[in-house]
Short mmCIF file of C-alpha atoms in Angstrom, two decimals:
data_model
loop_
_atom_site.label_atom_id
_atom_site.label_comp_id
_atom_site.label_asym_id
_atom_site.label_seq_id
_atom_site.Cartn_x
_atom_site.Cartn_y
_atom_site.Cartn_z
CA MET T 1 -0.11 -3.49 2.72
CA SER T 2 -2.67 -0.67 2.94
CA LEU T 3 -5.52 -3.14 2.53
CA ASN T 4 -4.09 -5.08 5.48
CA MET T 5 -4.24 -1.91 7.55
CA VAL T 6 -7.95 -1.47 6.92
CA VAL T 7 -9.07 -5.11 6.91
CA GLY T 8 -6.52 -6.83 9.15
CA PHE T 9 -5.82 -4.13 11.71
CA GLY T 10 -9.04 -2.14 11.44
CA GLY T 11 -11.53 -4.96 10.92
CA MET T 12 -13.34 -3.01 8.19
CA PHE T 13 -14.39 -4.99 5.13
CA GLN T 14 -13.15 -2.93 2.22
CA PHE T 15 -13.84 -4.97 -0.90
CA HIS T 16 -13.16 -2.16 -3.35
CA HIS T 17 -9.77 -1.03 -2.08
CA GLY T 18 -8.40 -1.42 -5.60
CA VAL T 19 -10.55 1.53 -6.63
CA PHE T 20 -8.25 3.84 -4.68
CA TYR T 21 -5.25 2.27 -6.40
CA GLY T 22 -6.95 3.00 -9.72
CA VAL T 23 -7.86 6.54 -8.69
CA GLY T 24 -4.22 7.20 -7.84
CA ALA T 25 -3.05 5.74 -11.15
CA TYR T 26 -5.63 7.61 -13.24
CA ALA T 27 -5.04 10.90 -11.43
CA THR T 28 -1.31 10.61 -12.05
CA ALA T 29 -1.71 9.55 -15.68
CA LEU T 30 -4.22 12.31 -16.40
CA MET T 31 -2.03 14.94 -14.76
CA LEU T 32 1.01 13.81 -16.76
CA THR T 33 -0.79 13.63 -20.12
CA LYS T 34 -3.31 16.48 -19.97
CA THR T 35 -1.14 19.18 -18.36
CA SER T 36 2.36 20.52 -18.80
CA LEU T 37 3.08 20.60 -15.07
CA PRO T 38 6.31 19.04 -13.79
CA THR T 39 6.32 15.26 -13.43
CA TRP T 40 6.81 15.34 -9.67
CA ILE T 41 3.54 17.25 -9.30
CA GLY T 42 1.84 14.51 -11.30
CA PHE T 43 3.39 11.92 -8.99
CA MET T 44 2.06 13.77 -5.94
CA THR T 45 -1.41 14.10 -7.47
CA GLY T 46 -2.17 10.36 -7.36
CA PRO T 47 -1.92 9.85 -3.59
CA ILE T 48 -3.63 13.19 -2.87
CA VAL T 49 -6.63 12.46 -5.11
CA ALA T 50 -6.86 8.88 -3.78
CA THR T 51 -6.77 10.22 -0.22
CA LEU T 52 -9.51 12.77 -0.90
CA THR T 53 -11.61 10.06 -2.56
CA GLY T 54 -11.04 7.83 0.46
CA LEU T 55 -12.05 10.66 2.77
CA ILE T 56 -15.30 11.22 0.90
CA ILE T 57 -16.23 7.55 0.54
CA GLY T 58 -14.98 6.72 4.04
CA GLY T 59 -17.01 9.57 5.50
CA PHE T 60 -20.17 7.86 4.31
CA CYS T 61 -19.09 4.31 5.09
CA VAL T 62 -17.86 4.64 8.69
CA ARG T 63 -21.37 5.55 9.76
CA LEU T 64 -22.37 1.98 9.00
CA THR T 65 -21.25 -1.32 10.48
CA ARG T 66 -19.85 -4.54 9.04
CA LEU T 67 -22.08 -5.79 6.21
CA TYR T 68 -23.67 -2.42 5.46
CA PHE T 69 -20.22 -0.81 5.45
CA ALA T 70 -19.04 -3.40 2.91
CA MET T 71 -22.14 -3.06 0.73
CA LEU T 72 -21.87 0.73 0.56
CA GLN T 73 -18.14 0.45 -0.13
CA ILE T 74 -18.82 -1.92 -3.04
CA SER T 75 -21.58 0.33 -4.40
CA LEU T 76 -19.52 3.51 -4.30
CA GLY T 77 -16.47 1.73 -5.69
CA SER T 78 -18.55 0.33 -8.55
CA LEU T 79 -19.91 3.80 -9.23
CA LEU T 80 -16.38 5.20 -9.54
CA TRP T 81 -15.40 2.31 -11.82
CA ALA T 82 -18.44 2.95 -14.04
CA ILE T 83 -17.57 6.64 -14.34
CA VAL T 84 -14.00 5.85 -15.40
CA TYR T 85 -15.11 3.11 -17.77
CA ARG T 86 -17.84 5.17 -19.47
CA TRP T 87 -16.04 8.52 -19.69
CA TYR T 88 -13.97 7.32 -22.63
CA SER T 89 -13.02 10.74 -23.99
CA PHE T 90 -11.34 11.72 -20.71
CA THR T 91 -10.06 8.48 -19.17
CA GLY T 92 -9.66 6.22 -22.18
CA GLY T 93 -12.25 3.83 -20.77
CA ASP T 94 -11.08 0.23 -20.76
CA ASP T 95 -8.13 1.10 -23.05
CA GLY T 96 -6.56 3.30 -20.39
CA ILE T 97 -4.22 6.22 -20.98
CA HIS T 98 -1.19 5.87 -23.23
CA GLY T 99 1.80 8.06 -23.99
CA ILE T 100 2.60 9.07 -20.43
CA ARG T 101 5.78 11.11 -20.28
CA MET T 102 8.40 10.16 -17.73
CA PRO T 103 11.45 12.10 -16.61
CA SER T 104 14.67 11.06 -18.32
CA ILE T 105 15.99 9.39 -15.17
CA LEU T 106 13.00 6.98 -15.18
CA GLN T 107 13.20 6.11 -18.89
CA SER T 108 15.44 3.13 -18.14
CA LEU T 109 13.68 0.06 -16.78
CA ASN T 110 16.51 -0.46 -14.27
CA ASN T 111 16.19 3.09 -12.94
CA SER T 112 12.41 2.69 -12.71
CA TYR T 113 12.88 -0.55 -10.80
CA TYR T 114 15.20 1.04 -8.22
CA PHE T 115 12.96 4.09 -7.86
CA ILE T 116 9.92 1.85 -7.26
CA LEU T 117 11.93 -0.27 -4.81
CA MET T 118 12.98 2.86 -2.91
CA ILE T 119 9.39 4.17 -2.68
CA LEU T 120 8.10 0.71 -1.70
CA THR T 121 10.72 0.40 1.05
CA LEU T 122 9.86 3.85 2.38
CA SER T 123 6.14 3.03 2.28
CA LEU T 124 6.65 -0.25 4.13
CA PHE T 125 8.73 1.53 6.77
CA LEU T 126 6.09 4.24 7.25
CA MET T 127 3.25 1.71 7.38
CA HIS T 128 5.16 -0.33 9.97
CA LYS T 129 5.70 2.78 12.11
CA ILE T 130 2.03 3.75 11.82
CA LEU T 131 0.79 0.29 12.79
CA LYS T 132 3.17 0.04 15.76
CA SER T 133 2.15 3.49 17.03
CA PRO T 134 -0.65 4.15 19.53
CA PHE T 135 -2.89 4.81 16.51
CA GLY T 136 -2.26 1.27 15.21
CA LYS T 137 -2.93 -0.25 18.62
CA THR T 138 -6.16 1.76 18.90
CA LEU T 139 -7.22 0.53 15.46
CA GLN T 140 -6.66 -3.06 16.62
CA ALA T 141 -8.65 -2.42 19.78
CA ILE T 142 -11.52 -1.04 17.70
CA ARG T 143 -11.37 -4.15 15.51
CA ASP T 144 -11.57 -6.40 18.57
CA ASN T 145 -14.28 -4.55 20.51
CA PRO T 146 -15.67 -1.25 19.18
CA GLN T 147 -18.27 -0.96 21.94
CA ARG T 148 -15.65 -1.15 24.67
CA CYS T 149 -13.52 1.44 22.86
CA GLU T 150 -16.49 3.82 22.70
CA ALA T 151 -17.14 3.19 26.39
CA VAL T 152 -13.63 4.33 27.31
CA GLY T 153 -13.94 7.48 25.22
CA ILE T 154 -12.33 6.56 21.90
CA ASN T 155 -14.00 8.17 18.89
CA VAL T 156 -14.35 4.95 16.86
CA ARG T 157 -15.62 6.56 13.66
CA ARG T 158 -12.82 9.11 13.60
CA TYR T 159 -10.15 6.42 14.01
CA GLN T 160 -11.79 4.25 11.35
CA LEU T 161 -11.98 7.18 8.94
CA LEU T 162 -8.35 8.06 9.63
CA GLY T 163 -7.38 4.43 8.99
CA ILE T 164 -9.21 4.49 5.66
CA VAL T 165 -7.63 7.81 4.68
CA ILE T 166 -4.11 6.59 5.48
CA ALA T 167 -4.71 3.32 3.63
CA THR T 168 -6.07 5.12 0.56
CA PHE T 169 -3.00 7.36 0.53
CA PHE T 170 -0.77 4.30 0.26
CA ALA T 171 -3.08 2.80 -2.37
CA GLY T 172 -2.62 6.03 -4.34
CA VAL T 173 1.15 5.66 -4.01
CA ALA T 174 0.82 2.15 -5.45
CA GLY T 175 -1.17 3.63 -8.34
CA VAL T 176 1.66 6.06 -9.07
CA LEU T 177 4.17 3.20 -9.03
CA PHE T 178 1.97 1.32 -11.51
CA VAL T 179 2.05 4.30 -13.87
CA ILE T 180 5.83 4.49 -13.57
CA LEU T 181 6.21 0.79 -14.30
CA GLU T 182 3.65 0.40 -17.10
CA ARG T 183 3.74 3.94 -18.54
CA SER T 184 0.08 3.54 -19.44
#
């Protein structure tokens, strides 16, 4: 759903959107295994770190157009993947992170399912509201004709960056849900 916001509504080719999903999952898993902070803080860490990563990568990418945007996105996404894959002592490399502690209420698979369903429903509702708002309509207008939008005074890069940041937040939420479901 967040990829649809960037590609479908925003017209930005984001081939490495899964990187933000992975960043959210790894940030959550690392927070839950390497610290003794409460679980809910670990759950909040994933979307926040994914959003900050999206802000940094998006800040570079929105300066470019179409093909160059996509190429830089792929390059930076591949760089993040290589860091996670090679930093075995910290991230577990291709084995991932195991032994993630969950709160007692999420130990049951049924409870995890309903929690994930609740978060997914809330995320879909929020994404629908965002895309039906003036922001969503502006993002569609930018997709259709960015030059005309600039001519009428819309800051195209700012809207594109905001679209990427919102989408990466939801990708981070999906990463947290993956950690809850797989526990690894």
